[in-house]
Coordinates of C-alpha atoms in Angstrom, one line a residue:
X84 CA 64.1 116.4 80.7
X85 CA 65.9 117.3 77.9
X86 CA 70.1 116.3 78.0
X87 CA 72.3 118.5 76.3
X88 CA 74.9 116.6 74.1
X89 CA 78.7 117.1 74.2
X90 CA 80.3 118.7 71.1
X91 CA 83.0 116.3 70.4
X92 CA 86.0 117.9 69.1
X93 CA 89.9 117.5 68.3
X94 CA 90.8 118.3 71.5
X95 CA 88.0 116.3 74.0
X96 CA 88.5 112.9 73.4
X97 CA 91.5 110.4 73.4
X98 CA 92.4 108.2 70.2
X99 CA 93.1 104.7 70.9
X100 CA 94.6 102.2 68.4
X101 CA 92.2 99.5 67.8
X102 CA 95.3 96.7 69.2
X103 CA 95.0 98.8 72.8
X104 CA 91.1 98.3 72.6
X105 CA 91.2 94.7 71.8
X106 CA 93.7 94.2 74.4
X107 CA 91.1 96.2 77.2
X108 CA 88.4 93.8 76.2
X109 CA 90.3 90.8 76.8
X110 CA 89.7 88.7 79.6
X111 CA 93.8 87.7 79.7
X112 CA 94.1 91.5 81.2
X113 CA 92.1 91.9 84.7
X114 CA 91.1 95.2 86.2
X115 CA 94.5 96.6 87.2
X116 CA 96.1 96.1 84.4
X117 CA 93.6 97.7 82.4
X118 CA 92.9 101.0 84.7
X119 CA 97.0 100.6 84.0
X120 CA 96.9 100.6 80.3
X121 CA 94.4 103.4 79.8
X122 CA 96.1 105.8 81.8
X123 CA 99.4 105.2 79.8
X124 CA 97.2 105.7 76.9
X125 CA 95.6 108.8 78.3
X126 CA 99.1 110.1 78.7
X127 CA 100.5 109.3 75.7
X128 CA 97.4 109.0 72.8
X129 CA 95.4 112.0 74.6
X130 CA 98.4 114.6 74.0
X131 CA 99.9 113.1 70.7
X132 CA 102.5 111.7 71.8
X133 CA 105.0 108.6 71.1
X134 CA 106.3 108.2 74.8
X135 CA 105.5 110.1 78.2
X136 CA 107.3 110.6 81.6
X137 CA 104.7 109.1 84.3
X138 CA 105.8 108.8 87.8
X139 CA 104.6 105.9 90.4
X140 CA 102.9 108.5 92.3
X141 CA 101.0 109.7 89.4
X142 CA 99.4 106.1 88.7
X143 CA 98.8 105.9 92.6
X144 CA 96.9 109.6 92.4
X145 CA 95.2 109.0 89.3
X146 CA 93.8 105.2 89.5
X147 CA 94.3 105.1 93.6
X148 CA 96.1 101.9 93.5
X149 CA 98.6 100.8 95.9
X150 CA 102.5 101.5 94.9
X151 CA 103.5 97.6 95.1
X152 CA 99.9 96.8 92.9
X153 CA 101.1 99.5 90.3
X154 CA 104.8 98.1 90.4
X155 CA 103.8 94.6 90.3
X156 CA 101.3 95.3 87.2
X157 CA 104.0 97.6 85.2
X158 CA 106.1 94.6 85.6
X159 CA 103.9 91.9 84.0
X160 CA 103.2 94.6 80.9
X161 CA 106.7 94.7 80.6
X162 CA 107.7 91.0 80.5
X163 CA 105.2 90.3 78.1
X164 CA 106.6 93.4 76.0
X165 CA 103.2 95.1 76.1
X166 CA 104.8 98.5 77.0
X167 CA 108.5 99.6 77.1
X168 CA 110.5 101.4 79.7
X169 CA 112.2 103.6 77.1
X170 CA 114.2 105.3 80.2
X171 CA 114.4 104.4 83.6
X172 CA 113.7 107.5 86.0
X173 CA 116.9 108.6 88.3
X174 CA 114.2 111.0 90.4
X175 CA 111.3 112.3 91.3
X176 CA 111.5 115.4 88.4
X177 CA 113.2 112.8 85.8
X178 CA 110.8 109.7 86.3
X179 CA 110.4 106.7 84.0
X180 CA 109.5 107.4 80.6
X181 CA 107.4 104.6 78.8
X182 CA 105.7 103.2 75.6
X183 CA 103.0 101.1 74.2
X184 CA 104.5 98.3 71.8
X185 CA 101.2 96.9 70.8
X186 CA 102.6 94.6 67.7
X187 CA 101.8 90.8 67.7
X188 CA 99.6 91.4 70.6
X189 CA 97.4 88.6 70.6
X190 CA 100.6 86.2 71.1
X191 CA 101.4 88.6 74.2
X192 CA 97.7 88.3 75.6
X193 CA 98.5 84.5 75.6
X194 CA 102.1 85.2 77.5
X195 CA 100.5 87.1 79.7
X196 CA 97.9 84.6 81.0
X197 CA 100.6 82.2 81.0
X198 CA 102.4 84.7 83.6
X199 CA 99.6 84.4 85.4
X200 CA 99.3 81.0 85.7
X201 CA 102.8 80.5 86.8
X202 CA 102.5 83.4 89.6
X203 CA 99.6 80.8 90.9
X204 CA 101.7 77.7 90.5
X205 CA 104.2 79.9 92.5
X206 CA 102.2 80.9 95.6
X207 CA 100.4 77.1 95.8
X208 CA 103.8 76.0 96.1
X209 CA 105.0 79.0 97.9
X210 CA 102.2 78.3 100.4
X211 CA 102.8 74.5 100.5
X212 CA 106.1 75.2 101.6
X213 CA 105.1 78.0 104.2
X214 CA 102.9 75.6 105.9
X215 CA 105.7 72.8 106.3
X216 CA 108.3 75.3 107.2
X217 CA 105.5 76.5 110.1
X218 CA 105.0 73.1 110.8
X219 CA 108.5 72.2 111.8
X220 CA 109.0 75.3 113.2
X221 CA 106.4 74.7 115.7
X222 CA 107.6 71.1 116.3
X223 CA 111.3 71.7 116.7
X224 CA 110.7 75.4 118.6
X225 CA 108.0 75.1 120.9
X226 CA 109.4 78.3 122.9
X227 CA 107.6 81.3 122.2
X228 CA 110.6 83.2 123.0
X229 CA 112.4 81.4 120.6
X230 CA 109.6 81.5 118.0
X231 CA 109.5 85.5 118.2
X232 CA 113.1 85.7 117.4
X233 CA 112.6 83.1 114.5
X234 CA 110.1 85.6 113.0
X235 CA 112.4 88.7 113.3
X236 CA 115.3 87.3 111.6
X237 CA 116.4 88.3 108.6
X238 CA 115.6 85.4 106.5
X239 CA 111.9 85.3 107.4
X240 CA 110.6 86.9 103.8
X241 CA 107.0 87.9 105.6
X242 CA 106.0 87.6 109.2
X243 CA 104.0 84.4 110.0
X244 CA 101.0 86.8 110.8
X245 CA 100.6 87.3 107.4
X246 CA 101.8 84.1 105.9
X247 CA 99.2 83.1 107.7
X248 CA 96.4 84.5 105.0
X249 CA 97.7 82.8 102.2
X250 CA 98.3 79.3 103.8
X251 CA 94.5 80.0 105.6
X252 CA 93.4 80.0 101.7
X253 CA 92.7 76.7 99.8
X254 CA 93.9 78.2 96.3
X255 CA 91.9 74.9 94.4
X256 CA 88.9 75.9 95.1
X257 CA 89.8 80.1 94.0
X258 CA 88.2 81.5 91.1
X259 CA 90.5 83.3 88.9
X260 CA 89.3 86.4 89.8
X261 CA 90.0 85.5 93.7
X262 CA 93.5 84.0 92.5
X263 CA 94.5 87.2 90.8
X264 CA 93.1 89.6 93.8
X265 CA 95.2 87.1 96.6
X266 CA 98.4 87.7 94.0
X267 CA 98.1 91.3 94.4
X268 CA 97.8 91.2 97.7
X269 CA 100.8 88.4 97.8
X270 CA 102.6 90.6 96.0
X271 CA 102.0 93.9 97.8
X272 CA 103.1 92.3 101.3
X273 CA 106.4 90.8 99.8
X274 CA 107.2 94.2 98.4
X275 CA 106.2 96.0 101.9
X276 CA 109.0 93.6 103.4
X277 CA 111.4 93.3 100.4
X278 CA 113.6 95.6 98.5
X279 CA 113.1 95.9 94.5
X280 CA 110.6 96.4 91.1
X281 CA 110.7 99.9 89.8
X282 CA 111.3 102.4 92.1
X283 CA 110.4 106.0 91.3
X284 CA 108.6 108.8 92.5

């Protein structure tokens, strides 16, 4: 069966810089970040532009990621300096308006993994501490009724139901892949319970 080739022309295909491209094949970004990346390119590069107005809900449409993934991913790109939140969005018609800074990016690829690596040192020792706090609490508060209004108070970050799956997980013996998917999903529960990261429409 004979296929019909696409006429490639000014206006079907998106121009990438070559730093972007080497920064998509590195294994310091994982899949989120990258599906991330390329749509900031594709709404930048694809209509020649410098910067570009992208809402959260227009990541969350377009890559079908959920809002405290996308938040949690923007924020990493930003700390390592990857992109740049030239204007943060006041609404849903005037949302954050962002930029690729792509210079010295191999030493931000490095800072980035490093990121990484800390967020995993953080949730080890976040889930170390989750399991003695649960401990005691059991000990010291054998009432159920008493346990129940331990888990509703205010200073209870995420409800031991679902502290639960991270303490359930022995991080040692994670891949890295199955470090970085628990992060996101660590990360996506703290902001469903927490206020914060980069709220726009």
């Amino acid at each position: 069966m004979e296929t019909k080739s696409m006429e490639i022309t000014n206006n079907t295909f998106t121009q990438i810089p070559n730093e972007l491209m080497e920064i998509l094949m590195s294994s310091a970004t994982n899949a989120s970040e990258k599906a991330v990346l390329v749509f900031i390119a594709r709404k930048i590069y694809g209509f020649h532009k410098k910067t570009d107005q992208i809402s959260l809900t227009q990541f969350e449409n377009k890559l079908g990621l959920s809002r405290p993934t996308i938040v949690a991913v923007l924020s990493r790109l930003l700390q390592v300096k990857l992109i740049l939140l030239v204007k943060k969005g006041r609404s849903k018609k005037a949302c954050n308006e962002w930029q690729f800074c792509l210079d010295d990016y191999p030493s931000k690829l490095v800072k980035l993994t490093q990121l990484v690596k800390y967020d995993k040192e953080k949730l080890v020792k976040y889930t170390l501490h989750t399991k003695e706090s649960s401990t005691k609490e059991i000990t010291s508060n054998p009432s159920p009724a008493l346990d129940r209004q331990k888990e509703s108070s205010p200073t209870v970050h995420l409800p031991n139901s679902v502290r639960k799956q991270y303490e359930n997980n022995n991080l040692e013996n994670l891949s890295d892949n199955e470090i970085t998917k628990l992060l996101f999903d660590f990360a996506t529960d703290v902001t469903s319970y927490s206020k914060g990261g980069i709220e726009n429409g």
